[in-house]
PDB file of C-alpha atoms in Angstrom:
ATOM      1  CA  MET T   1      13.418  23.551 -25.182  1.00 79.00           C
ATOM      2  CA  LYS T   2      14.737  20.447 -23.436  1.00 87.00           C
ATOM      3  CA  ILE T   3      18.379  19.963 -22.492  1.00 87.00           C
ATOM      4  CA  SER T   4      20.391  17.056 -21.115  1.00 87.00           C
ATOM      5  CA  ALA T   5      21.905  18.884 -18.139  1.00 84.00           C
ATOM      6  CA  ARG T   6      20.292  17.707 -14.908  1.00 86.00           C
ATOM      7  CA  ASN T   7      21.504  20.511 -12.659  1.00 88.00           C
ATOM      8  CA  GLN T   8      18.930  23.165 -13.531  1.00 92.00           C
ATOM      9  CA  LEU T   9      18.454  25.624 -10.685  1.00 94.00           C
ATOM     10  CA  LYS T  10      15.571  28.095 -10.980  1.00 96.00           C
ATOM     11  CA  GLY T  11      16.036  31.479  -9.392  1.00 97.00           C
ATOM     12  CA  GLN T  12      15.752  35.211  -9.854  1.00 98.00           C
ATOM     13  CA  ILE T  13      18.305  37.512 -11.455  1.00 98.00           C
ATOM     14  CA  THR T  14      19.535  39.951  -8.814  1.00 98.00           C
ATOM     15  CA  GLN T  15      22.376  41.687 -10.644  1.00 98.00           C
ATOM     16  CA  ILE T  16      23.784  42.165 -14.139  1.00 98.00           C
ATOM     17  CA  VAL T  17      27.243  43.699 -14.459  1.00 98.00           C
ATOM     18  CA  LYS T  18      28.212  44.357 -18.069  1.00 98.00           C
ATOM     19  CA  GLY T  19      31.820  44.556 -19.148  1.00 98.00           C
ATOM     20  CA  ALA T  20      33.328  45.269 -22.549  1.00 98.00           C
ATOM     21  CA  THR T  21      32.357  41.852 -23.964  1.00 98.00           C
ATOM     22  CA  THR T  22      31.173  39.757 -21.012  1.00 98.00           C
ATOM     23  CA  SER T  23      28.455  40.187 -18.406  1.00 98.00           C
ATOM     24  CA  HIS T  24      28.328  38.680 -14.922  1.00 97.00           C
ATOM     25  CA  ILE T  25      24.815  37.513 -14.091  1.00 98.00           C
ATOM     26  CA  THR T  26      23.929  36.865 -10.446  1.00 97.00           C
ATOM     27  CA  ILE T  27      21.019  34.522  -9.745  1.00 98.00           C
ATOM     28  CA  ASN T  28      19.506  33.977  -6.306  1.00 98.00           C
ATOM     29  CA  VAL T  29      18.418  30.336  -5.965  1.00 97.00           C
ATOM     30  CA  ASN T  30      16.562  30.011  -2.644  1.00 97.00           C
ATOM     31  CA  GLY T  31      19.166  32.150  -0.861  1.00 98.00           C
ATOM     32  CA  THR T  32      22.174  30.640  -2.634  1.00 96.00           C
ATOM     33  CA  ILE T  33      23.915  33.078  -4.990  1.00 96.00           C
ATOM     34  CA  ILE T  34      25.216  31.739  -8.304  1.00 93.00           C
ATOM     35  CA  THR T  35      27.192  33.925 -10.693  1.00 93.00           C
ATOM     36  CA  SER T  36      27.656  33.190 -14.380  1.00 94.00           C
ATOM     37  CA  ALA T  37      29.825  34.914 -16.981  1.00 94.00           C
ATOM     38  CA  ILE T  38      28.153  35.096 -20.394  1.00 96.00           C
ATOM     39  CA  THR T  39      28.535  37.281 -23.463  1.00 97.00           C
ATOM     40  CA  ASN T  40      26.794  40.644 -23.668  1.00 98.00           C
ATOM     41  CA  GLU T  41      25.182  39.344 -26.859  1.00 98.00           C
ATOM     42  CA  ALA T  42      23.601  36.446 -24.922  1.00 97.00           C
ATOM     43  CA  VAL T  43      22.225  38.889 -22.318  1.00 98.00           C
ATOM     44  CA  GLU T  44      20.487  40.807 -25.097  1.00 97.00           C
ATOM     45  CA  GLU T  45      19.229  37.698 -26.939  1.00 97.00           C
ATOM     46  CA  LEU T  46      17.736  36.274 -23.724  1.00 97.00           C
ATOM     47  CA  SER T  47      16.300  39.669 -22.698  1.00 98.00           C
ATOM     48  CA  LEU T  48      17.836  39.271 -19.244  1.00 98.00           C
ATOM     49  CA  THR T  49      16.868  41.890 -16.675  1.00 98.00           C
ATOM     50  CA  VAL T  50      17.108  42.187 -12.901  1.00 98.00           C
ATOM     51  CA  GLY T  51      14.058  40.542 -11.328  1.00 98.00           C
ATOM     52  CA  LYS T  52      13.467  38.106 -14.176  1.00 98.00           C
ATOM     53  CA  GLU T  53      13.262  34.390 -13.380  1.00 98.00           C
ATOM     54  CA  ALA T  54      16.053  32.367 -14.965  1.00 97.00           C
ATOM     55  CA  TYR T  55      17.766  29.010 -14.662  1.00 96.00           C
ATOM     56  CA  ALA T  56      21.371  28.416 -13.703  1.00 94.00           C
ATOM     57  CA  VAL T  57      22.259  25.314 -15.719  1.00 93.00           C
ATOM     58  CA  ILE T  58      25.388  23.577 -14.496  1.00 89.00           C
ATOM     59  CA  LYS T  59      27.144  21.054 -16.716  1.00 82.00           C
ATOM     60  CA  ALA T  60      30.664  20.167 -15.658  1.00 78.00           C
ATOM     61  CA  SER T  61      32.986  17.241 -16.155  1.00 73.00           C
ATOM     62  CA  SER T  62      34.417  17.646 -12.659  1.00 78.00           C
ATOM     63  CA  VAL T  63      33.745  19.341  -9.351  1.00 75.00           C
ATOM     64  CA  MET T  64      36.698  20.492  -7.247  1.00 81.00           C
ATOM     65  CA  VAL T  65      36.660  20.551  -3.447  1.00 83.00           C
ATOM     66  CA  GLY T  66      39.131  22.440  -1.278  1.00 91.00           C
ATOM     67  CA  VAL T  67      39.779  22.778   2.446  1.00 94.00           C
ATOM     68  CA  ASP T  68      42.025  24.907   4.660  1.00 92.00           C
TER      69      ASP T  68
END
């Protein structure tokens, strides 16, 4: 599968926390932790498990920056 998003970060799943309908997937990308919220159905369809390699694909129309 090819996709248009250019921000594809390969890492390893370190945690899966399932809720009633949504799961939070934590991916370690070279020491940087990225967390994604996806449906429980998607977790099952993708056969996601802790330790599996996965990509964090980031596609956003804007990036916000904040300072103190």
